[in-house]
Amino acid sequence: MFMRTQPPSLFPEAVRIKSTPGASAEGFIQAKPDDTVSLICEITDTNLQEEELNWQRNGAAVSLTDTNKNTPSAVCITPVIPEDDEATFTCSLRKNSTASASVTLKVSYPPQLSGSENITIEEEEDLVLECVMKANPLVTAVLWTLNGSTVDLIGGGFTVTNDGQISRLQINNVDQSLHDGIYQCTAVSPMFPNSKFTGSYVHKTMKFPLVPLIAGLVVVLVTSILAVVSRWKKIAKFNTQSFLWRSLFHVSEQSLVPNYYFFF
C-alpha cells in the first residue's frame, strides 16, 4: 500500500519576513495600540533576486510602489489599532504565490468601556444597563457599584450577566428609593492586573409613572373635545329651530293680511 505525499515546493524557503518587533517561532508579533510594526520581505534564493514580490493583508492585496516590489520589500503598520489584531500579512513571489512567508499581529489593549451614560425611567418598569468591554485579552471580572457601593444582588433585585464582551445589569420593577443614582462597572484585565477600568452611568427614576399620567391627559383631552362638539351641535340645532320659527311666524303674519280682488 502506497501513501500519497505532497510534492516538494519548487522554491523551499525562498522568501522570509523580518519584523520589528520580532516575531515568535510561530510567526506572531505582539503589539499594542499606537505602536509601529515594520515588516521587511527578502528573497533568500540568489537565483530569484530579480523576481517581484507581492504583499497581502488577510488575503487582500497591499498597494506597493514600483521601487518597493523588489527585494527587500517593506511594509509599515503605524499606528497599530485594535482592529489590527489577528491581521495576517503575507509576502510571496509574484509569479509563484506558493513561495511565501506570513506573520500575524497580536494586538493587546486594555478594556475600553462604553454604554448609555444618562438614563431616565419610570418606577415599576424594568431597567437594563450594558457595559461594553472591548479588550484583548478579554476581561476576567466585572464589578458593578451603585453610588460607590457594590450592588446588592439579592436585596436590590439585581441580576448580572457577563459574556466577556458585554456585562448586563438588569433591574426588575424599578424602585426610586432603591435604584436611583450613579452606576459604575469596573473591569479587571489579566494583562493589566494593577489597573481599574471604569464606566459610569447616571440613572434617574421618575417618581410618578409617566404612562398613567399620559393616559389621564388623553382622557381629559378627548372628553373636552367631545364636550365642545356636543355644545356646537346644540348651538347649531338651536339656530336651525330659531330660523324655522321666524319663517313660520313671517308666514303667519302674511296670512292675516286680507286679500283684495278687483273686478273690471
XYZ file of C-alpha atoms in Angstrom:
264
model
C 0.000 0.000 0.000
C 1.416 3.328 -1.070
C 0.731 6.643 0.668
C 0.316 9.827 -1.325
C 2.688 12.617 -0.293
C 2.710 16.298 -1.139
C 5.244 17.250 -3.817
C 8.109 19.373 -2.541
C 7.918 23.127 -3.138
C 9.793 24.406 -6.148
C 11.038 27.299 -4.006
C 11.620 25.973 -0.468
C 12.030 28.911 1.945
C 12.665 31.267 -0.938
C 11.008 34.144 0.939
C 11.272 35.285 4.546
C 9.936 38.170 6.625
C 11.916 40.142 9.178
C 9.946 42.280 11.599
C 10.350 44.959 14.239
C 9.359 43.998 16.888
C 10.454 40.452 16.177
C 8.054 37.577 15.526
C 7.829 34.385 17.559
C 8.750 30.995 16.114
C 5.053 30.561 15.272
C 5.024 33.837 13.334
C 3.159 36.028 15.855
C 4.088 39.656 16.502
C 2.989 41.162 19.816
C 1.938 44.813 19.649
C -0.150 47.451 21.409
C -2.258 50.326 20.067
C -0.194 53.260 18.747
C 2.845 51.018 18.197
C 4.663 50.847 14.864
C 5.337 47.477 13.238
C 7.832 47.223 10.373
C 7.894 44.224 8.024
C 10.677 43.516 5.529
C 10.346 40.741 2.955
C 13.501 39.274 1.435
C 14.157 36.733 -1.292
C 16.671 34.267 0.092
C 17.256 32.315 -3.111
C 20.063 34.004 -5.039
C 18.621 32.714 -8.315
C 15.369 34.637 -7.750
C 16.715 38.040 -6.764
C 15.130 39.727 -9.779
C 11.654 38.378 -9.025
C 8.957 40.812 -7.931
C 7.180 40.460 -4.612
C 3.540 40.823 -3.561
C 2.102 41.707 -0.158
C -1.329 40.735 1.144
C -3.232 41.603 4.308
C -5.801 38.946 5.184
C -5.842 37.873 1.547
C -6.299 41.375 0.115
C -3.534 42.922 -1.982
C -1.414 45.667 -0.436
C -0.592 48.528 -2.801
C 3.149 48.876 -3.434
C 5.221 51.422 -5.301
C 7.270 50.120 -8.217
C 10.505 50.545 -6.272
C 9.089 48.512 -3.375
C 8.257 45.412 -5.395
C 11.785 44.016 -5.400
C 13.761 42.520 -2.553
C 13.879 43.847 0.086
C 10.246 44.993 0.143
C 8.943 46.818 3.221
C 5.511 47.372 4.778
C 4.898 49.587 7.805
C 1.830 49.419 10.071
C 1.509 52.675 12.009
C -0.163 53.387 14.242
C -1.315 49.948 15.273
C -5.028 49.927 16.185
C -7.198 47.313 17.956
C -8.692 46.279 14.605
C -5.215 45.100 13.515
C -5.493 42.185 15.940
C -5.249 38.841 14.096
C -4.294 40.580 10.839
C -2.066 38.286 8.769
C 0.500 39.772 6.379
C 1.807 37.523 3.625
C 4.711 38.163 1.262
C 5.093 35.990 -1.839
C 6.744 35.814 -5.241
C 4.541 37.494 -7.836
C 4.991 34.616 -10.291
C 4.570 31.862 -7.708
C 2.427 32.564 -4.652
C 3.377 29.220 -3.072
C 6.779 30.722 -2.298
C 5.603 32.845 0.601
C 6.013 33.764 4.251
C 3.448 35.107 6.736
C 3.255 36.823 10.110
C 0.209 37.605 12.264
C -0.280 40.585 14.558
C -1.447 40.042 18.125
C -2.670 43.389 19.425
C -3.214 43.592 23.176
C -5.114 46.521 24.659
C -6.804 47.333 27.969
C -10.583 47.366 28.388
C -12.389 50.175 26.627
C -15.756 50.563 28.343
C -18.807 52.129 26.755
C -22.557 52.234 27.300
C -25.522 54.532 27.953
C -24.489 57.426 30.186
C -27.801 59.066 31.149
C -30.936 57.008 31.603
C -34.352 58.118 32.840
C -37.002 55.525 33.558
C -40.353 55.292 35.292
C -40.995 53.497 38.531
C -42.108 49.860 38.301
C -40.512 49.428 34.871
C -37.514 47.191 34.089
C -34.023 48.609 33.588
C -31.061 47.065 31.733
C -27.615 48.684 31.868
C -24.960 47.452 29.434
C -21.225 47.770 29.930
C -19.498 47.022 26.604
C -15.954 45.838 27.294
C -13.688 45.901 24.261
C -10.409 44.319 25.333
C -7.730 41.855 24.311
C -7.352 39.611 26.174
C -10.952 39.536 27.405
C -11.664 40.838 30.883
C -11.729 38.274 33.670
C -14.149 40.011 36.057
C -16.635 42.881 36.217
C -17.816 44.709 39.344
C -20.999 46.805 39.403
C -21.459 49.533 42.011
C -24.321 51.891 42.878
C -23.321 55.228 44.418
C -19.932 53.751 45.306
C -21.201 50.547 46.946
C -21.300 47.081 45.419
C -24.803 46.344 44.149
C -26.872 44.104 46.407
C -27.883 41.293 44.058
C -30.416 39.859 46.500
C -31.792 42.820 48.423
C -31.705 45.191 45.464
C -33.275 42.830 42.961
C -30.309 42.984 40.574
C -29.268 40.368 38.007
C -25.806 40.422 36.393
C -24.765 38.517 33.248
C -21.384 38.625 31.534
C -20.112 37.010 28.322
C -16.625 38.553 28.394
C -17.551 41.350 25.998
C -20.797 42.759 27.423
C -21.835 42.847 31.074
C -25.535 43.474 31.709
C -27.088 44.686 34.945
C -30.846 44.125 34.997
C -33.356 45.504 37.496
C -36.940 44.307 37.541
C -39.630 46.603 38.927
C -37.531 49.742 39.471
C -37.969 51.469 42.831
C -36.724 55.045 43.146
C -35.706 54.632 46.777
C -33.517 51.628 45.922
C -32.261 52.193 42.404
C -31.687 55.923 41.842
C -28.076 57.028 41.486
C -24.762 56.577 39.678
C -23.871 53.098 38.464
C -20.319 52.097 37.619
C -18.908 48.978 36.016
C -15.257 48.193 36.710
C -13.405 45.678 34.548
C -10.356 43.630 35.512
C -7.877 42.665 32.794
C -5.372 39.807 33.198
C -2.808 41.835 31.265
C -3.215 44.927 33.462
C -3.804 43.471 36.947
C -2.923 46.681 38.782
C -5.274 48.905 36.808
C -9.012 49.512 37.013
C -11.140 50.491 34.058
C -14.439 52.124 34.957
C -17.501 53.343 33.056
C -20.203 55.478 34.713
C -23.949 55.556 34.086
C -26.335 58.096 35.655
C -29.776 56.641 36.291
C -32.747 58.735 37.374
C -36.127 57.267 38.257
C -39.298 59.280 37.709
C -41.330 59.201 40.897
C -44.692 59.179 39.157
C -45.276 56.701 36.340
C -45.497 58.567 33.060
C -47.836 56.175 31.258
C -50.842 56.608 33.595
C -50.265 60.376 33.545
C -50.339 60.463 29.760
C -53.414 58.232 29.722
C -55.185 60.624 32.109
C -54.308 63.622 29.956
C -55.620 61.822 26.876
C -58.920 61.089 28.639
C -59.280 64.737 29.688
C -58.454 65.943 26.183
C -60.910 63.566 24.495
C -63.641 64.488 26.996
C -63.076 68.190 26.322
C -63.253 67.667 22.569
C -66.491 65.684 22.866
C -67.980 68.400 25.085
C -67.097 71.089 22.541
C -68.577 69.037 19.701
C -71.761 68.393 21.682
C -72.095 72.078 22.531
C -71.568 73.033 18.918
C -74.303 70.628 17.811
C -76.736 72.123 20.339
C -75.973 75.645 19.135
C -76.387 74.594 15.512
C -79.721 72.883 16.318
C -80.982 75.953 18.215
C -80.096 78.259 15.335
C -81.898 75.981 12.876
C -85.052 75.817 15.010
C -84.972 79.591 15.546
C -84.762 80.162 11.809
C -87.731 77.863 11.148
C -89.768 79.580 13.856
C -89.067 83.023 12.408
C -90.005 81.758 8.949
C -93.320 80.331 10.167
C -94.059 83.496 12.112
C -93.448 85.568 8.999
C -95.843 83.390 7.011
C -98.491 83.689 9.737
C -98.264 87.467 9.704
C -98.780 87.487 5.965
C -101.840 85.256 6.324
C -103.513 87.947 8.487
C -103.449 90.488 5.643
C -106.869 90.436 3.797
C -106.952 89.609 0.144
C -108.476 92.214 -2.196
C -109.891 91.222 -5.565
C -110.567 93.695 -8.319
C -113.146 93.065 -10.965
C -113.368 95.002 -14.181
